[in-house]
């Protein structure tokens, strides 16, 4: 059988002749992103490959540099022995793991309580007069050990009326809040007694190896019977690794008693290892929307054996717990007329009028997160995150970490397109203006506008951004129609999500991501989904409020609107 040698990693594996190179990379347990799920369109799975491979296809030639021995791993077929160099090492994702939220008092459902002493003169089992429910062999064993030692004090960790732990001393009671995004995952480690954030962390969602959006991951599950289990293993391993980093040497994983997770409906199905394929077939029915609490160890998350895993409820198959969590955390319901947009791959959004909330989601795709863009990248060191062209046509930009530019992330894309439109370099239709200022004319080559010598934005990229921003603007317009408002009546638009505070609001208006006519304020809230998990951890009323929100949201199915296509087309121009 052919041998595949991974040079940098010093790994050799044998595969069947005819194996797709991407599958060999996965078999070697190496990470490579495939936002298009191996369709040969995004170019993100490029590798250096030498040896006996299938002929380069016309589709590949449009993306790769053959002189550098580049191949798309999703298109190249292994015919014999080959050597492979992965072009990217694992990268640190810069995302927003903080956000604005309302203030609440600390009233966590998890508390530490002093328990009655064991009555050694009574024949009644201690558990019968303890005052809390328990259903755990492990706790029976702990009590049997405590019975032998006659401790002066006994302390219990309780979740509402259930006993989670019993000890002879007070210990930390910790919680973990997690926002699972399609692209990134953000975490809080919380002291449930004080309500304080102990630490925070962000990481890349490892499921990006199997697709950049929910539909490509659902497709992977359709094509692979064990796909949901595979994607669950990836996410659970990532969560466990992150929990170990958060706790470090200062805290004990055994002191984690409550974990709350917010995510879109597809991500929640994959977290639980539940096949999500029904979400992509009419009538788009989910297996669950508001699962009851269960033990974290049921899905192999490492915490206390009795730790409770709670899921923020979703409103529908495509209006998930992430936006429900964000609506609760932001106090959005306290406004009179406002719009809430969680800008991400799924483009979830809501509109409020006098206490009534209508929500929807749009297939914005991953372009606004730097994917499906030829020189696009995640928000990582070296990513261009701000950009401007002044009145004298001088270009300026900043990169994350002030590193050498290596690509363009989402906020940078919006700035770039906004500046190009503002300076009439890019026409309203999305086509390039052929009459450029002399300072810039050498930057436009083969329908690509070069920012540096090797980083550019192409005509194809512009189309991807038009589709993404058009989808979001269409969702806003149709929600407003449904609730009986127009954009001029909206005084505030809240922007949540990984963009955080880095996007220039005027550029959002210039490119038409916000529908024309909006005169109000734009407020950037950061990661409100993660903030919602924090509030739900420290205040039981907040968790109950997420159920009230999810049950009372009216969900608008955009594809059923007769004017959907007309409105969408009208929003494609800048």
Coordinates of C-alpha atoms in Angstrom, one line a residue:
X1 CA 0.0 0.0 0.0
X2 CA 1.2 3.6 -0.6
X3 CA 3.1 5.3 2.2
X4 CA 2.2 8.9 3.1
X5 CA 5.1 10.8 4.8
X6 CA 4.2 13.9 6.7
X7 CA 7.6 15.7 6.8
X8 CA 7.3 18.3 9.6
X9 CA 5.4 15.9 11.9
X10 CA 7.7 12.9 11.2
X11 CA 4.6 10.7 10.7
X12 CA 4.3 7.9 8.2
X13 CA 1.1 6.1 7.5
X14 CA -0.1 3.5 5.0
X15 CA -3.3 4.0 3.0
X16 CA -5.2 2.3 0.2
X17 CA -4.4 3.3 -3.3
X18 CA -7.1 5.8 -4.4
X19 CA -7.4 7.4 -1.0
X20 CA -8.1 11.2 -1.1
X21 CA -5.2 13.0 0.5
X22 CA -7.5 14.8 2.9
X23 CA -8.6 11.5 4.4
X24 CA -5.0 10.5 4.9
X25 CA -4.4 13.7 6.8
X26 CA -7.3 13.0 9.0
X27 CA -6.3 9.4 9.5
X28 CA -2.9 10.7 10.7
X29 CA -4.9 12.7 13.2
X30 CA -3.5 16.0 11.9
X31 CA -5.6 19.1 11.8
X32 CA -6.6 20.9 8.6
X33 CA -9.6 23.2 8.0
X34 CA -12.0 22.4 5.2
X35 CA -14.7 25.2 5.3
X36 CA -16.3 23.9 2.1
X37 CA -16.2 20.3 3.4
X38 CA -13.9 19.0 0.6
X39 CA -15.8 20.5 -2.3
X40 CA -12.6 22.1 -3.8
X41 CA -13.9 25.7 -3.6
X42 CA -12.4 27.4 -0.6
X43 CA -8.7 26.6 -1.0
X44 CA -8.0 26.3 2.7
X45 CA -6.8 22.7 2.6
X46 CA -3.8 23.5 0.4
X47 CA -0.7 21.5 1.2
X48 CA 2.8 20.9 -0.4
X49 CA 2.7 17.4 -1.8
X50 CA 5.2 15.6 -3.9
X51 CA 5.1 12.1 -5.3
X52 CA 2.5 9.9 -7.1
X53 CA -0.7 11.8 -7.0
X54 CA -3.6 12.2 -9.5
X55 CA -3.3 14.8 -12.2
X56 CA -4.1 18.4 -11.1
X57 CA -7.7 19.3 -12.0
X58 CA -8.7 22.6 -13.7
X59 CA -10.5 23.5 -10.5
X60 CA -7.3 23.1 -8.5
X61 CA -5.3 25.2 -11.0
X62 CA -7.4 28.2 -10.2
X63 CA -6.4 28.1 -6.6
X64 CA -2.9 26.5 -6.2
X65 CA 0.6 27.4 -7.3
X66 CA 1.9 24.3 -9.2
X67 CA 5.4 25.7 -9.2
X68 CA 5.4 25.4 -5.4
X69 CA 4.0 21.8 -5.6
X70 CA 0.8 22.9 -4.0
X71 CA -2.2 20.7 -4.1
X72 CA -5.7 20.8 -2.6
X73 CA -5.8 17.9 -0.2
X74 CA -9.6 17.4 -0.8
X75 CA -9.0 16.9 -4.6
X76 CA -5.7 15.0 -4.8
X77 CA -5.9 11.2 -5.0
X78 CA -3.0 9.1 -3.7
X79 CA -1.6 6.7 -6.3
X80 CA 1.7 5.8 -4.7
X81 CA 4.3 7.0 -2.1
X82 CA 4.1 10.8 -1.4
X83 CA 5.6 13.4 0.9
X84 CA 3.3 16.0 2.4
X85 CA 4.0 19.3 4.2
X86 CA 1.0 21.0 5.9
X87 CA 1.1 24.7 5.2
X88 CA -0.3 25.9 8.5
X89 CA 0.4 25.1 12.1
X90 CA -2.3 25.3 14.7
X91 CA -3.2 28.9 15.2
X92 CA -4.3 30.9 18.2
X93 CA -7.8 32.3 17.6
X94 CA -8.4 35.9 18.7
X95 CA -12.1 36.0 19.5
X96 CA -14.2 37.9 21.9
X97 CA -14.6 36.1 25.2
X98 CA -16.2 39.0 27.0
X99 CA -19.4 41.0 26.5
X100 CA -21.8 43.5 27.8
X101 CA -24.5 42.2 30.2
X102 CA -27.0 43.3 32.7
X103 CA -26.2 43.3 36.4
X104 CA -27.7 40.6 38.5
X105 CA -27.3 39.5 42.1
X106 CA -25.6 36.2 43.0
X107 CA -28.2 33.5 43.5
X108 CA -26.7 30.4 41.9
X109 CA -28.7 27.1 41.8
X110 CA -25.5 25.5 43.1
X111 CA -24.7 26.3 46.8
X112 CA -22.6 25.0 49.6
X113 CA -24.6 24.2 52.7
X114 CA -23.7 23.0 56.2
X115 CA -25.3 19.6 56.7
X116 CA -26.6 18.0 59.9
X117 CA -24.2 15.7 61.8
X118 CA -24.6 12.0 61.6
X119 CA -26.6 10.7 64.5
X120 CA -24.6 7.7 65.6
X121 CA -27.4 6.6 68.0
X122 CA -30.1 6.4 65.4
X123 CA -30.8 3.4 63.1
X124 CA -32.3 5.7 60.4
X125 CA -29.9 6.0 57.4
X126 CA -28.3 9.4 57.2
X127 CA -29.5 10.0 53.7
X128 CA -33.1 9.8 55.0
X129 CA -32.8 12.9 57.2
X130 CA -30.2 14.7 55.2
X131 CA -32.8 17.0 53.6
X132 CA -31.7 16.6 50.0
X133 CA -32.2 14.1 47.2
X134 CA -29.4 12.0 46.0
X135 CA -29.1 9.2 43.5
X136 CA -25.5 8.3 43.2
X137 CA -23.5 5.2 44.2
X138 CA -20.4 7.5 44.5
X139 CA -22.2 9.6 47.1
X140 CA -23.3 6.6 49.1
X141 CA -19.6 5.5 49.2
X142 CA -18.5 8.9 50.4
X143 CA -21.1 8.9 53.2
X144 CA -19.9 5.5 54.3
X145 CA -16.4 6.8 54.7
X146 CA -17.6 9.9 56.6
X147 CA -19.7 7.6 58.9
X148 CA -16.5 5.9 60.1
X149 CA -14.7 9.2 61.1
X150 CA -17.4 11.1 63.0
X151 CA -16.4 14.5 61.6
X152 CA -17.5 17.6 63.6
X153 CA -18.8 19.3 60.4
X154 CA -20.3 18.1 57.2
X155 CA -20.7 20.3 54.1
X156 CA -22.8 19.6 51.1
X157 CA -22.8 21.0 47.6
X158 CA -26.4 21.2 46.5
X159 CA -28.1 21.9 43.2
X160 CA -31.6 23.1 44.1
X161 CA -32.9 20.1 46.1
X162 CA -30.2 17.6 44.9
X163 CA -27.0 16.7 46.7
X164 CA -24.0 16.8 44.4
X165 CA -21.2 16.3 46.9
X166 CA -20.5 15.8 50.6
X167 CA -17.3 16.6 52.4
X168 CA -15.9 17.3 55.9
X169 CA -14.8 20.8 54.9
X170 CA -15.9 23.7 52.7
X171 CA -14.5 23.7 49.2
X172 CA -14.7 25.8 46.0
X173 CA -17.8 25.6 44.0
X174 CA -17.0 26.3 40.4
X175 CA -19.0 26.6 37.2
X176 CA -18.0 26.7 33.5
X177 CA -19.9 28.8 31.0
X178 CA -19.3 27.8 27.3
X179 CA -20.3 29.4 24.1
X180 CA -19.9 27.0 21.2
X181 CA -19.7 28.9 18.0
X182 CA -19.5 27.4 14.5
X183 CA -16.0 28.9 14.3
X184 CA -14.7 29.4 17.8
X185 CA -15.4 28.3 21.4
X186 CA -15.3 30.7 24.4
X187 CA -15.2 29.8 28.1
X188 CA -15.6 31.3 31.5
X189 CA -14.4 29.7 34.8
X190 CA -16.8 31.1 37.4
X191 CA -16.7 31.1 41.3
X192 CA -20.4 30.2 41.9
X193 CA -20.2 31.5 45.5
X194 CA -19.0 35.0 44.7
X195 CA -20.1 35.2 41.0
X196 CA -16.7 36.3 39.9
X197 CA -15.0 35.3 36.7
X198 CA -11.8 33.4 37.7
X199 CA -10.5 33.0 34.1
X200 CA -11.5 33.1 30.5
X201 CA -10.3 31.3 27.3
X202 CA -11.0 31.0 23.6
X203 CA -10.2 28.2 21.2
X204 CA -10.9 27.3 17.6
X205 CA -13.8 24.9 17.1
X206 CA -12.1 21.7 15.9
X207 CA -15.1 20.8 13.8
X208 CA -13.9 23.3 11.2
X209 CA -11.9 20.4 9.9
X210 CA -15.1 19.1 8.6
X211 CA -16.8 22.2 7.3
X212 CA -16.9 26.0 7.9
X213 CA -20.7 26.2 8.5
X214 CA -23.5 24.1 9.9
X215 CA -24.7 22.9 6.5
X216 CA -21.3 21.4 5.5
X217 CA -21.1 19.6 8.8
X218 CA -24.6 18.3 8.4
X219 CA -23.6 17.1 5.0
X220 CA -20.6 15.3 6.5
X221 CA -23.0 13.6 8.9
X222 CA -25.3 12.6 6.0
X223 CA -22.3 11.1 4.1
X224 CA -20.8 9.4 7.2
X225 CA -23.1 7.2 9.4
X226 CA -20.8 7.9 12.4
X227 CA -20.3 11.5 11.5
X228 CA -22.2 13.0 14.5
X229 CA -20.2 10.8 16.9
X230 CA -16.9 11.8 15.3
X231 CA -17.8 15.5 15.6
X232 CA -18.9 15.1 19.2
X233 CA -15.6 13.5 20.1
X234 CA -13.7 16.5 18.6
X235 CA -15.7 19.1 20.5
X236 CA -15.7 17.2 23.8
X237 CA -11.9 16.7 23.6
X238 CA -11.5 20.4 23.0
X239 CA -13.8 21.3 25.9
X240 CA -11.8 18.9 28.3
X241 CA -8.5 20.3 27.2
X242 CA -9.7 23.9 27.7
X243 CA -11.1 23.0 31.2
X244 CA -7.7 21.7 32.2
X245 CA -6.1 24.9 31.0
X246 CA -8.6 27.0 32.9
X247 CA -8.2 25.2 36.2
X248 CA -4.4 24.8 35.9
X249 CA -2.7 24.1 39.1
X250 CA -4.8 26.5 41.1
X251 CA -8.2 24.8 41.0
X252 CA -9.5 21.3 41.1
X253 CA -11.6 19.9 38.2
X254 CA -13.5 17.9 40.9
X255 CA -14.8 21.3 42.2
X256 CA -16.7 22.0 38.9
X257 CA -20.3 21.3 39.7
X258 CA -22.3 23.1 37.0
X259 CA -21.6 23.7 33.3
X260 CA -23.9 25.7 31.1
X261 CA -23.6 25.8 27.3
X262 CA -25.1 28.1 24.7
X263 CA -24.8 27.3 21.0
X264 CA -26.9 27.2 17.8
X265 CA -29.2 24.2 17.4
X266 CA -26.9 22.2 15.1
X267 CA -23.9 22.7 17.4
X268 CA -26.0 21.4 20.3
X269 CA -27.0 18.3 18.4
X270 CA -23.3 17.6 17.5
X271 CA -22.3 18.3 21.2
X272 CA -24.6 15.5 22.3
X273 CA -23.6 13.2 19.4
X274 CA -27.2 13.4 17.9
X275 CA -27.5 13.1 14.1
X276 CA -28.5 16.6 12.9
X277 CA -29.5 15.6 9.3
X278 CA -33.2 16.3 9.9
X279 CA -32.3 20.0 10.4
X280 CA -31.4 20.2 6.7
X281 CA -34.6 18.5 5.3
X282 CA -38.1 20.0 5.2
X283 CA -39.8 20.5 7.6
X284 CA -36.4 21.1 9.3
X285 CA -37.3 19.4 12.6
X286 CA -34.8 19.2 15.4
X287 CA -34.5 16.2 17.7
X288 CA -34.7 18.5 20.7
X289 CA -34.8 22.3 21.5
X290 CA -34.7 22.4 25.3
X291 CA -33.1 19.3 26.8
X292 CA -33.4 18.8 30.5
X293 CA -30.3 18.9 32.7
X294 CA -28.1 15.8 32.8
X295 CA -24.7 14.8 34.1
X296 CA -21.7 16.2 32.4
X297 CA -20.0 12.8 32.5
X298 CA -22.8 11.4 30.3
X299 CA -21.1 12.9 27.3
X300 CA -17.6 12.5 28.8
X301 CA -17.0 16.1 29.9
X302 CA -14.5 16.0 32.7
X303 CA -15.7 17.6 35.9
X304 CA -17.1 16.4 39.3
X305 CA -18.8 13.0 38.8
X306 CA -22.2 14.6 39.8
X307 CA -21.7 17.9 37.8
X308 CA -24.8 19.1 36.1
X309 CA -24.7 20.0 32.4
X310 CA -27.4 22.5 31.4
X311 CA -28.2 23.7 27.9
X312 CA -29.6 27.1 27.1
X313 CA -32.8 26.4 25.2
X314 CA -33.2 27.1 21.4
X315 CA -36.3 28.8 19.9
X316 CA -36.3 26.7 16.7
X317 CA -34.1 24.6 14.4
X318 CA -32.2 27.7 13.2
X319 CA -32.8 30.2 16.0
X320 CA -30.5 28.7 18.7
X321 CA -29.7 29.0 22.3
X322 CA -26.8 31.4 21.5
X323 CA -29.1 34.2 20.5
X324 CA -31.6 33.3 23.3
X325 CA -28.7 33.6 25.8
X326 CA -27.6 36.9 24.2
X327 CA -31.1 38.4 24.3
X328 CA -31.3 37.6 28.0
X329 CA -27.8 38.8 28.9
X330 CA -28.1 42.1 27.0
X331 CA -31.4 43.2 28.5
X332 CA -32.7 43.6 24.9
X333 CA -36.3 43.1 26.1
X334 CA -36.1 46.4 28.0
X335 CA -36.0 48.4 24.8
X336 CA -39.1 49.5 22.8
X337 CA -38.0 49.2 19.2
X338 CA -34.6 47.7 18.5
X339 CA -32.8 45.1 16.4
X340 CA -30.3 42.5 17.7
X341 CA -27.9 40.9 15.3
X342 CA -25.4 38.1 16.2
X343 CA -23.0 38.3 13.3
X344 CA -21.6 35.0 12.6
X345 CA -21.8 32.1 10.1
X346 CA -25.5 31.6 10.8
X347 CA -26.6 35.3 11.0
X348 CA -29.1 35.0 13.8
X349 CA -31.1 38.1 14.6
X350 CA -34.2 39.5 16.4
X351 CA -36.4 42.5 16.3
X352 CA -38.3 44.0 19.3
X353 CA -41.5 46.0 19.3
X354 CA -43.3 46.8 22.6
X355 CA -42.2 43.5 24.2
X356 CA -42.8 41.3 21.2
X357 CA -39.8 39.6 19.7
X358 CA -39.5 38.1 16.2
X359 CA -36.3 36.2 15.4
X360 CA -34.8 34.6 12.3
X361 CA -31.5 33.3 10.9
X362 CA -29.9 33.8 7.5
X363 CA -27.3 31.8 5.7
X364 CA -24.7 34.5 5.9
X365 CA -21.9 31.8 5.5
X366 CA -18.4 32.1 6.9
X367 CA -17.2 34.9 4.6
X368 CA -17.6 37.6 7.3
X369 CA -15.4 35.5 9.5
X370 CA -12.6 35.4 6.9
X371 CA -13.5 32.1 5.3
X372 CA -14.3 31.4 1.7
X373 CA -12.1 34.4 1.0
X374 CA -9.0 33.9 -1.1
X375 CA -6.7 35.7 1.4
X376 CA -9.1 35.4 4.3
X377 CA -8.1 34.0 7.7
X378 CA -9.4 33.7 11.2
X379 CA -8.8 36.5 13.7
X380 CA -5.3 35.5 14.5
X381 CA -1.9 37.1 14.8
X382 CA -1.0 38.8 11.5
X383 CA -4.6 39.1 10.3
X384 CA -5.5 42.6 8.9
X385 CA -8.2 43.8 11.2
X386 CA -8.5 47.5 10.4
X387 CA -8.1 49.3 7.1
X388 CA -8.5 52.7 5.6
X389 CA -7.9 54.8 2.5
X390 CA -7.7 58.5 3.2
X391 CA -8.8 61.4 0.9
X392 CA -5.3 61.4 -0.7
X393 CA -5.7 57.7 -1.5
X394 CA -3.1 56.6 1.0
X395 CA -3.6 53.2 2.4
X396 CA -3.2 52.3 6.1
X397 CA -4.0 49.1 8.0
X398 CA -3.3 47.3 11.3
X399 CA -2.8 43.6 12.0
X400 CA -3.6 41.6 15.1
X401 CA -0.5 41.6 17.3
X402 CA 1.2 44.1 14.9
X403 CA 2.6 41.0 13.2
X404 CA 3.5 40.7 9.5
X405 CA 0.3 40.6 7.4
X406 CA -0.7 37.0 6.6
X407 CA -4.4 37.4 5.6
X408 CA -7.6 39.3 6.2
X409 CA -10.1 38.6 9.1
X410 CA -13.7 39.5 9.2
X411 CA -13.4 43.0 10.6
X412 CA -10.7 43.8 8.1
X413 CA -12.9 42.7 5.3
X414 CA -15.7 45.0 6.2
X415 CA -13.2 47.9 6.6
X416 CA -11.6 47.1 3.2
X417 CA -14.8 46.9 1.3
X418 CA -16.2 50.0 3.1
X419 CA -13.1 52.0 2.1
X420 CA -13.2 50.7 -1.5
X421 CA -16.8 51.7 -1.9
X422 CA -16.3 55.0 -0.1
X423 CA -13.4 56.0 -2.4
X424 CA -15.4 54.8 -5.5
X425 CA -12.8 52.1 -6.2
X426 CA -15.5 49.6 -6.0
X427 CA -18.8 50.4 -7.7
X428 CA -22.2 49.9 -6.1
X429 CA -22.7 46.8 -8.2
X430 CA -19.6 45.2 -6.8
X431 CA -17.5 45.7 -9.9
X432 CA -14.2 47.4 -10.0
X433 CA -14.0 51.0 -11.2
X434 CA -11.6 51.1 -14.2
X435 CA -10.8 54.8 -13.7
X436 CA -8.6 54.7 -10.6
X437 CA -6.5 57.3 -9.0
X438 CA -2.9 57.0 -10.1
X439 CA -1.7 56.1 -6.6
X440 CA -3.9 53.0 -6.7
X441 CA -4.0 51.9 -10.3
X442 CA -1.1 49.5 -10.0
X443 CA -2.8 47.7 -7.1
X444 CA -5.7 46.4 -9.3
X445 CA -4.4 43.4 -11.2
X446 CA -6.5 40.6 -12.8
X447 CA -9.6 41.9 -10.8
X448 CA -7.7 41.6 -7.6
X449 CA -7.0 44.7 -5.4
X450 CA -3.6 44.2 -3.7
X451 CA -3.2 45.5 -0.1
X452 CA 0.3 44.1 0.2
X453 CA 2.5 42.4 -2.3
X454 CA 0.7 39.0 -1.8
X455 CA -2.5 39.8 0.1
X456 CA -5.5 40.9 -2.0
X457 CA -9.2 41.0 -2.2
X458 CA -10.6 39.5 -5.4
X459 CA -13.8 40.0 -7.4
X460 CA -14.9 36.5 -6.2
X461 CA -14.3 37.7 -2.6
X462 CA -16.5 40.8 -3.2
X463 CA -19.3 38.5 -4.4
X464 CA -19.0 36.4 -1.2
X465 CA -19.3 39.5 0.9
X466 CA -22.2 40.8 -1.1
X467 CA -24.0 37.5 -0.5
X468 CA -23.3 37.6 3.3
X469 CA -24.2 41.2 3.9
X470 CA -27.2 40.9 1.6
X471 CA -28.5 37.9 3.6
X472 CA -28.2 39.8 6.9
X473 CA -29.8 43.0 5.6
X474 CA -32.7 40.9 4.1
X475 CA -33.3 39.2 7.4
X476 CA -33.6 42.6 9.1
X477 CA -35.9 44.0 6.5
X478 CA -38.3 41.0 6.5
X479 CA -38.4 40.9 10.3
X480 CA -39.3 44.6 10.4
X481 CA -42.0 44.0 7.8
X482 CA -43.4 41.1 9.9
X483 CA -43.5 43.1 13.1
X484 CA -44.8 46.3 11.4
X485 CA -41.8 48.6 11.6
X486 CA -39.5 50.2 9.1
X487 CA -35.7 50.8 9.5
X488 CA -36.2 54.5 10.2
X489 CA -38.2 53.8 13.3
X490 CA -35.4 51.7 14.9
X491 CA -33.4 53.8 17.4
X492 CA -30.7 51.2 18.2
X493 CA -29.1 48.1 16.6
X494 CA -27.2 45.8 18.9
X495 CA -24.3 43.9 17.3
X496 CA -23.1 40.8 19.1
X497 CA -20.7 38.0 18.2
X498 CA -17.0 37.5 17.5
X499 CA -16.6 40.9 15.7
X500 CA -16.8 42.4 19.2
X501 CA -15.7 46.0 19.2
X502 CA -13.4 46.2 16.2
X503 CA -15.7 46.9 13.3
X504 CA -16.1 50.5 12.2
X505 CA -19.9 51.1 12.3
X506 CA -19.8 53.5 9.4
X507 CA -18.4 50.9 7.2
X508 CA -21.2 48.5 8.1
X509 CA -23.6 51.1 6.9
X510 CA -21.5 51.9 3.8
X511 CA -21.5 48.3 2.5
X512 CA -25.2 47.8 3.3
X513 CA -24.9 45.2 6.1
X514 CA -27.3 47.5 7.9
X515 CA -30.2 48.4 5.7
X516 CA -30.2 51.8 4.1
X517 CA -32.2 54.5 6.0
X518 CA -31.0 53.5 9.5
X519 CA -30.3 56.7 11.5
X520 CA -29.9 55.3 15.0
X521 CA -27.0 54.1 17.1
X522 CA -25.0 50.9 16.7
X523 CA -23.9 49.3 19.9
X524 CA -21.3 46.5 20.0
X525 CA -22.0 44.1 22.8
X526 CA -19.2 41.4 22.3
X527 CA -20.0 37.8 23.2
X528 CA -23.4 38.1 24.8
X529 CA -24.0 34.4 24.3
X530 CA -21.1 33.6 26.7
X531 CA -22.3 36.4 29.1
X532 CA -25.7 34.7 29.1
X533 CA -24.1 31.4 30.3
X534 CA -22.4 33.4 33.1
X535 CA -25.6 35.0 34.3
X536 CA -27.4 31.6 34.2
X537 CA -24.6 30.1 36.3
X538 CA -24.7 32.7 39.0
X539 CA -28.5 33.5 39.0
X540 CA -31.1 30.8 38.7
X541 CA -33.7 33.4 37.7
X542 CA -31.6 34.2 34.6
X543 CA -31.6 30.6 33.5
X544 CA -35.4 30.4 33.9
X545 CA -35.6 33.6 31.8
X546 CA -34.0 31.9 28.9
X547 CA -36.9 29.5 28.8
X548 CA -39.4 32.3 28.9
X549 CA -37.6 34.0 26.0
X550 CA -37.3 30.9 23.8
X551 CA -41.0 30.0 24.4
X552 CA -42.2 33.5 23.5
X553 CA -40.0 34.3 20.5
X554 CA -42.0 34.2 17.2
X555 CA -39.7 32.6 14.6
X556 CA -39.9 33.9 11.0
X557 CA -39.0 31.5 8.3
X558 CA -37.5 33.7 5.6
X559 CA -37.7 31.2 2.8
X560 CA -41.5 31.1 3.1
X561 CA -41.8 34.8 2.4
X562 CA -43.0 35.5 -1.1
X563 CA -40.8 38.6 -1.5
X564 CA -37.7 37.0 0.0
X565 CA -35.8 36.6 -3.3
X566 CA -36.7 40.1 -4.5
X567 CA -35.6 41.7 -1.2
X568 CA -32.4 39.7 -1.2
X569 CA -31.5 40.7 -4.7
X570 CA -32.2 44.3 -3.9
X571 CA -29.7 44.2 -1.0
X572 CA -26.8 42.8 -2.9
X573 CA -25.6 46.2 -4.2
X574 CA -23.4 48.4 -2.0

